[in-house]
Short mmCIF file of C-alpha atoms in Angstrom, two decimals:
data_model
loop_
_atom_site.label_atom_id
_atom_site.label_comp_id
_atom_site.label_asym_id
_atom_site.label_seq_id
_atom_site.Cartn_x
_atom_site.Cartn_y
_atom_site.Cartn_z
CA UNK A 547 -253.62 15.27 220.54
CA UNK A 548 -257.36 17.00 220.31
CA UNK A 549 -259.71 15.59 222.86
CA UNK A 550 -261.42 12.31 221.93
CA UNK A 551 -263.42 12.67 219.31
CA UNK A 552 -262.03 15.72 217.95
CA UNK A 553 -259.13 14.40 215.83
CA UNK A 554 -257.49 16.86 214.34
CA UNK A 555 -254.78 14.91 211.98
CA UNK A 556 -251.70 17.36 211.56
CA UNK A 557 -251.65 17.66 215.48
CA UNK A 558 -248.61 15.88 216.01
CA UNK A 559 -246.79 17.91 213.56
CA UNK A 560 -246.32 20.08 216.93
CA UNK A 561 -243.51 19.30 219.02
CA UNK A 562 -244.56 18.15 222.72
CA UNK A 563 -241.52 20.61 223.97
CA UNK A 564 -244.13 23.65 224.42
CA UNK A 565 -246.95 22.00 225.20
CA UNK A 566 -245.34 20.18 227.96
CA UNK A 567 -244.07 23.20 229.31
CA UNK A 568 -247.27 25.09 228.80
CA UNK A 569 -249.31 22.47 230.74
CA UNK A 570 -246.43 23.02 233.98
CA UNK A 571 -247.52 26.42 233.60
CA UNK A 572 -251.54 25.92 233.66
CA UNK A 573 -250.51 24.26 237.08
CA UNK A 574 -249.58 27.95 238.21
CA UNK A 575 -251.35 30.11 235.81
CA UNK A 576 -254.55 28.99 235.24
CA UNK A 577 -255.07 31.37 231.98
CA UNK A 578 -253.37 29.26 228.94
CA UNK A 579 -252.93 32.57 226.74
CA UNK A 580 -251.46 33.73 229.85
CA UNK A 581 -249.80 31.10 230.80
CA UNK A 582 -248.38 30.61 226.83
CA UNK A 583 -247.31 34.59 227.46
CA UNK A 584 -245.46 34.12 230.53
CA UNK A 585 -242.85 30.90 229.53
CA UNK A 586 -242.10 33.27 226.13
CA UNK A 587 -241.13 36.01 228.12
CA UNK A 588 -238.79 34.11 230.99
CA UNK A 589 -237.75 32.05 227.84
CA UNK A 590 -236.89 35.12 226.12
CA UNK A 591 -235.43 36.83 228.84
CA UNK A 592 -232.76 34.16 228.96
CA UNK A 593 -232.25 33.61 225.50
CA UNK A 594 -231.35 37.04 224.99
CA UNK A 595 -228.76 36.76 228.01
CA UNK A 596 -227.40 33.74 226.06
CA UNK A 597 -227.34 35.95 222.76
CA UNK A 598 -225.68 38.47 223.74
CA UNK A 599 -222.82 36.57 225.53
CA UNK A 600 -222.21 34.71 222.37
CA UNK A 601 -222.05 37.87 220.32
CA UNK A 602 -219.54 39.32 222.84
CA UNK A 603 -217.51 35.79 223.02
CA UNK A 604 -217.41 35.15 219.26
CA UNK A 605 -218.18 37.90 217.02
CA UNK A 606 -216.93 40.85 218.97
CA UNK A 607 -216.69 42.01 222.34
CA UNK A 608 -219.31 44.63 222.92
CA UNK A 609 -222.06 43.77 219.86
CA UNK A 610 -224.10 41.34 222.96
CA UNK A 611 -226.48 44.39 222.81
CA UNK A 612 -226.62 45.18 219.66
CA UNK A 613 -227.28 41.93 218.72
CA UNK A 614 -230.28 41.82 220.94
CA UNK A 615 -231.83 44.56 219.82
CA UNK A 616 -231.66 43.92 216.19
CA UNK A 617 -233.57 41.01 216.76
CA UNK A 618 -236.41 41.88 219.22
CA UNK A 619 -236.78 44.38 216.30
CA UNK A 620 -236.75 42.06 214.03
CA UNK A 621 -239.57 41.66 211.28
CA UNK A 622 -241.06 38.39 212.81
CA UNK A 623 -240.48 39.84 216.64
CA UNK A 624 -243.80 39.33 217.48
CA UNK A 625 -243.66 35.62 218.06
CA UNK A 626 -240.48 35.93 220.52
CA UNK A 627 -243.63 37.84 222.31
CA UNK A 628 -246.67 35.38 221.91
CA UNK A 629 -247.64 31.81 222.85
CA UNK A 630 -245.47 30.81 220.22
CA UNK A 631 -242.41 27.96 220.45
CA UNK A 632 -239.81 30.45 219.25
CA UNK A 633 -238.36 31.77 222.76
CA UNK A 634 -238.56 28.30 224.08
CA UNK A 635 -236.57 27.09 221.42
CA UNK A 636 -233.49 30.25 221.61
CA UNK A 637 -233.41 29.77 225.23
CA UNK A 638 -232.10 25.63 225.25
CA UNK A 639 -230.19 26.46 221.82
CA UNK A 640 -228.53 29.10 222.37
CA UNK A 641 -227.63 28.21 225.95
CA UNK A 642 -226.63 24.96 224.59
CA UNK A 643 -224.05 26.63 222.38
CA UNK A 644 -223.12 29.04 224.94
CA UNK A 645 -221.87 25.69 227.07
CA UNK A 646 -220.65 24.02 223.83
CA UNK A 647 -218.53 27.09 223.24
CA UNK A 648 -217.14 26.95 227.08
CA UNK A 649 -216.72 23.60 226.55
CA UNK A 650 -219.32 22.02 228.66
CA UNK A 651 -220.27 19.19 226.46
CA UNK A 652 -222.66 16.83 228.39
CA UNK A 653 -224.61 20.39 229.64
CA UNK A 654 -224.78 21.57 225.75
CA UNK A 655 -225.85 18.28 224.85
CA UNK A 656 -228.37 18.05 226.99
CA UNK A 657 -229.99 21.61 226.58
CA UNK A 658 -229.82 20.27 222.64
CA UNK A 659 -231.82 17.45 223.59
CA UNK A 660 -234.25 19.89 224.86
CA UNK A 661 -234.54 22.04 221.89
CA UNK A 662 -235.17 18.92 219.76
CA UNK A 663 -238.38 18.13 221.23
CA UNK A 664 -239.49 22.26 221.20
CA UNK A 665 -238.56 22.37 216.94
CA UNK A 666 -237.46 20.61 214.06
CA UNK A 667 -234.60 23.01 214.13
CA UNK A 668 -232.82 21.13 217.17
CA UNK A 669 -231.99 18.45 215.03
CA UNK A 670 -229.94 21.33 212.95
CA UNK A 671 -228.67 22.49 216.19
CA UNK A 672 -227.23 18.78 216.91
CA UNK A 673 -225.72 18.66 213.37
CA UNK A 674 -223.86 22.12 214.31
CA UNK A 675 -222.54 20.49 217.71
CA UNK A 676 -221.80 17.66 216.18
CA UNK A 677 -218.88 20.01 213.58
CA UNK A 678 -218.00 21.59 216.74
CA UNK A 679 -216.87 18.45 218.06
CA UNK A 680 -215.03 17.70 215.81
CA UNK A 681 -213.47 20.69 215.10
CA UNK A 682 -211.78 19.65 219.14
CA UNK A 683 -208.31 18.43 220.03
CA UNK A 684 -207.87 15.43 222.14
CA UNK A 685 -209.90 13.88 224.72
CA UNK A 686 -212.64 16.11 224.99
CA UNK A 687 -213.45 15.38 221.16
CA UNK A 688 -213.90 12.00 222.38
CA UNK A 689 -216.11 12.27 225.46
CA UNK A 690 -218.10 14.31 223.28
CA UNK A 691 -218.63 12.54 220.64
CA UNK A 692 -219.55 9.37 222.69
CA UNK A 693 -222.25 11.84 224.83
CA UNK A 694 -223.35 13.43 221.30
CA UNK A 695 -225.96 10.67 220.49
CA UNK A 696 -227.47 11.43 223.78
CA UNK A 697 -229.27 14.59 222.24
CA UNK A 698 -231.35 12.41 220.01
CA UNK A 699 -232.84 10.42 222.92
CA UNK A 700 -235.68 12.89 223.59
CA UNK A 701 -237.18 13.13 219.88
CA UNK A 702 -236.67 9.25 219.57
CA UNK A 703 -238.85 9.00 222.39
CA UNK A 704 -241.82 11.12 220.71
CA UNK A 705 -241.14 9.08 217.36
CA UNK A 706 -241.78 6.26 219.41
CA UNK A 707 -244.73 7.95 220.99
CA UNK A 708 -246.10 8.66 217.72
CA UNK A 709 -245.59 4.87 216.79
CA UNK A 710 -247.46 3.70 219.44
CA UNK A 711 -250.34 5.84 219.67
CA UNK A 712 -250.56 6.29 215.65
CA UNK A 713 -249.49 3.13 214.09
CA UNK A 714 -247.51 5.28 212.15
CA UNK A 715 -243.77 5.76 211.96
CA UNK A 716 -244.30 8.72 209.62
CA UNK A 717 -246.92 10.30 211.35
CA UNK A 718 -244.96 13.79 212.19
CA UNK A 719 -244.19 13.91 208.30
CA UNK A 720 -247.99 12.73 207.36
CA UNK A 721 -249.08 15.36 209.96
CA UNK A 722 -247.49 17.92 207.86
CA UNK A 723 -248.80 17.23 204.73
CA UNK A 724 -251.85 17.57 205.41
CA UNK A 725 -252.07 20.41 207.64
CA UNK A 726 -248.93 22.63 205.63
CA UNK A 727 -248.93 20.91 202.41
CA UNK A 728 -245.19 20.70 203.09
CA UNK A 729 -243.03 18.40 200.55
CA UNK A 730 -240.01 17.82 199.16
CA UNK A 731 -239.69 19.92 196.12
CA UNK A 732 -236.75 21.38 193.93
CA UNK A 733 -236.15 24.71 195.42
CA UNK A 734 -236.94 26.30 191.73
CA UNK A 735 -239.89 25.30 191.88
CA UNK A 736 -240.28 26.32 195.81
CA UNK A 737 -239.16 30.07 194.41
CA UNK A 738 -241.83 30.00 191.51
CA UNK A 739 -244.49 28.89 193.30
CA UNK A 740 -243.91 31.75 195.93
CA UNK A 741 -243.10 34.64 193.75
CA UNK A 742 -246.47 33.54 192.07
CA UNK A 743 -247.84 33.18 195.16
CA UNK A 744 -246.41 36.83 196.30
CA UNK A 745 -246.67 39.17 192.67
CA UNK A 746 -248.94 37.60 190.96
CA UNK A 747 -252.29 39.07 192.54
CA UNK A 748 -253.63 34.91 193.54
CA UNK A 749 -254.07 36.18 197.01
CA UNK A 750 -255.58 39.54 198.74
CA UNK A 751 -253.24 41.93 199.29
CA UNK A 752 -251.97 41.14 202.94
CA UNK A 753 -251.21 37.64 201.83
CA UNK A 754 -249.16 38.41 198.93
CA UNK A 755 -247.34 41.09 201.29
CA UNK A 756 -246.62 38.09 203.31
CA UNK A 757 -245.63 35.38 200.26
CA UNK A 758 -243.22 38.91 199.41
CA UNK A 759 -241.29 38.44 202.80
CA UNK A 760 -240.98 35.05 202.96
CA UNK A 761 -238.46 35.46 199.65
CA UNK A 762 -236.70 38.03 201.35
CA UNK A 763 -236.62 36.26 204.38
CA UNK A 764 -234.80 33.11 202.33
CA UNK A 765 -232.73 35.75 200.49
CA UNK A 766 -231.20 37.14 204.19
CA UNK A 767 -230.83 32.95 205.14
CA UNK A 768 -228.76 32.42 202.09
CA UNK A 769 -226.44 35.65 202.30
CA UNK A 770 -226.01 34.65 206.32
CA UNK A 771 -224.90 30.81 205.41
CA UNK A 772 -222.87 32.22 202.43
CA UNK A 773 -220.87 34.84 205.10
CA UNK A 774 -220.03 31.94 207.42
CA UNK A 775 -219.07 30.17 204.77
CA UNK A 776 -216.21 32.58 203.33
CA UNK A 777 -215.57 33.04 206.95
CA UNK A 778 -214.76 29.33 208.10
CA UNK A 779 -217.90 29.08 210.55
CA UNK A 780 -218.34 25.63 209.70
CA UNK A 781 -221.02 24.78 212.52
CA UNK A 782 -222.51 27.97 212.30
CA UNK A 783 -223.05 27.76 208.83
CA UNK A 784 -224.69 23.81 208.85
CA UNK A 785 -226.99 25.42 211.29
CA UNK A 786 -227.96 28.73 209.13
CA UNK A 787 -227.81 26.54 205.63
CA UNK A 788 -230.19 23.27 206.91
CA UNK A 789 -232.76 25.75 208.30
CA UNK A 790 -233.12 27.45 204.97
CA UNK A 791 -232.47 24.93 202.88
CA UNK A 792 -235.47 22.84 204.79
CA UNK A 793 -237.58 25.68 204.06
CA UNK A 794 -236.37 26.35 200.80
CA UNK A 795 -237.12 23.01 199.51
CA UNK A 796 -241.12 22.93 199.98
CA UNK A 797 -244.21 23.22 198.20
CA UNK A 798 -243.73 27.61 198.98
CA UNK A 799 -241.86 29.45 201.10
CA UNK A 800 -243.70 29.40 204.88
CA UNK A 801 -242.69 30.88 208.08
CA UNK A 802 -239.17 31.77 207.01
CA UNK A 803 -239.17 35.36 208.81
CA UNK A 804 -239.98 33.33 211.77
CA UNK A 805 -237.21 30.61 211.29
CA UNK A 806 -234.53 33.48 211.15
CA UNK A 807 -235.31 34.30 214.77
CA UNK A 808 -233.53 31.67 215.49
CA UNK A 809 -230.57 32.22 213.45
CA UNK A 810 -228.40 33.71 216.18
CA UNK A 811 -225.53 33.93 213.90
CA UNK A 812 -227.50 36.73 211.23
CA UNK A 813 -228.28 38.50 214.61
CA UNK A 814 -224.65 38.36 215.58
CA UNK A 815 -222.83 39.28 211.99
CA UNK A 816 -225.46 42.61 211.97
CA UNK A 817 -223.68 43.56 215.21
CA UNK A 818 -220.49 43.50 214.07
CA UNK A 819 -221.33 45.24 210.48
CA UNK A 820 -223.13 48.17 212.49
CA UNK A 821 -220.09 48.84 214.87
CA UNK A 822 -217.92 48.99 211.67
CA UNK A 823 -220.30 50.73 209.70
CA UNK A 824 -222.98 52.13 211.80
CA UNK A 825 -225.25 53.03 209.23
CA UNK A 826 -226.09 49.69 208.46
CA UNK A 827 -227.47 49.30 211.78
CA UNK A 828 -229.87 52.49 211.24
CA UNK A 829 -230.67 51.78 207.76
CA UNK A 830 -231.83 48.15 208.90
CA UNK A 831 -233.77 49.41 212.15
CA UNK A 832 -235.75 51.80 209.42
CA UNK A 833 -236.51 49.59 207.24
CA UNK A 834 -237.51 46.31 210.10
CA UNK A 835 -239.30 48.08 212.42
CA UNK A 836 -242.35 49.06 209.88
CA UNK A 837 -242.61 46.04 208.55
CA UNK A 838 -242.59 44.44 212.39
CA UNK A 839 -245.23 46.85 212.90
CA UNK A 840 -247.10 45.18 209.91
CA UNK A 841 -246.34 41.61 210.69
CA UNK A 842 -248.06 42.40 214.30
CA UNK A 843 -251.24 43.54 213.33
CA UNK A 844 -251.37 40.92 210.79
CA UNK A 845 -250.92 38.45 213.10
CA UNK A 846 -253.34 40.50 216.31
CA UNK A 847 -256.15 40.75 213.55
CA UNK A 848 -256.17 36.89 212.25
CA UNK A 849 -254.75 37.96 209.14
CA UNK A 850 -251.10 36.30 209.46
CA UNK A 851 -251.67 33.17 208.61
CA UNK A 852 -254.61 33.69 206.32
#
């Protein structure tokens, strides 16, 4: 929350994960930007560890690195880089699938728990373990499934948080309302209002440029859930296909480029399509790193988020 007397009301739409980790950090680094730069770059060392051991376990042996760098090239790369949530996040998810995967259930769940409090997205990560589970044979399915509700427990305790200091059991959805204007809409009318919002000259130029990604962005979200789809990744594709379709369903299109970050499974599929076809890979690095380029001095210059 903003100091007393300096309410600011879509504050708790944040996530106490980062913050709470930032403020161990101040303890050490007394510099919050540098503080904020330091956790994203341990977090994101380790989440690319984690990344590219699940691209070489399930995907393919040998794409771990391409995986990697496709996505620290990535359109949106610059906020693996800054004081932003996004490395936090990757590190307890995808180290929660890595365990998930090696069967290590109450670990996974308990990273998962983790990433619940750092992003909304945990609670599509939990709906991904949770088809993983039950895709399992015997016992194990059953331990599991008891320990599963265990990866709630962390976010219940904020929502109760939020209850008691707010009065209101809504507040995180309140909070973004008003700060993000973000609603439940039909998704046709989430795609009309962006491409309005992106070709229809409403905006200076660097802010339609920006409305113009987040419909590609969507467009990459939908073709990745659609792959895992025809390819049987059920948990996979819950994960890929709630993350878009949460975004998809607002007032406009927002922060999609930087939602696929965390898509590991987009990240992993480009692997294997460049080592059978190599000039995917090259045709994707052309065209990602200018734009990643552009998203970064958008972003360094105030002009990201308008």
């Amino acid at each position: 929350f903003a100091p007393p007397g300096h309410a600011i009301p879509d504050q708790v739409a944040f996530f106490p994960g980062l913050p709470i980790v930032l403020a161990g950090a101040h303890l050490l680094v007394r510099q919050w930007t540098v503080a904020g730069l330091l956790i994203s770059f341990v977090a994101g060392g380790i989440a690319m560890v984690a990344l590219s051991r699940i691209a070489d376990r399930d995907y393919a042996p040998g794409s771990g690195g391409h995986a990697v760098l496709y996505l620290v090239a990535s359109p949106a790369a610059i906020f693996l880089a800054v004081g932003y949530a996004e490395s936090l996040f990757l590190a307890f998810a995808l180290c929660s699938w890595l365990a998930a995967r090696s069967g290590r259930w109450p670990l996974a769940l308990l990273l998962a728990g983790c990433a619940t409090v750092i992003r909304t997205n945990g609670f599509f990560l939990c709906a991904a373990l949770l088809a993983e589970i039950i895709r399992q044979d015997g016992p194990e399915r059953r331990r599991a499934l008891a320990l599963w509700p265990l990866a709630l427990v962390p976010v219940a305790g904020y929502e109760l948080y939020l209850r008691a200091a707010t009065g209101d059991w809504l507040a995180w959805q309140h909070a973004e309302a008003v700060g993000w204007q973000r609603r439940f809409t039909n998704p046709l009318t989430a795609f009309h209002t962006t491409w309005v919002a992106g070709f229809e000259h409403e905006f200076a130029a660097h802010i339609d440029f920006v409305f113009q990604l987040e419909i590609i962005a969507v467009l990459a979200g939908v073709i990745t859930t659609v792959a895992l789809l025809a390819r049987r990744r059920w948990p996979e594709a819950i994960y890929a296909g709630l993350t878009i379709a949460a975004l998809a369903t607002s007032i406009w299109y927002e922060s999609v480029p930087r939602a696929l970050l965390l898509i590991w499974p987009l990240w992993c599929g480009l692997a294997v399509l460049s080592r059978r076809r190599p000039w995917t890979g090259q045709l994707y690095l052309a065209l990602s790193i200018p734009v990643s380029a552009a998203i970064g001095l958008l972003y360094l210059t105030g002009n990201w988020a308008g």
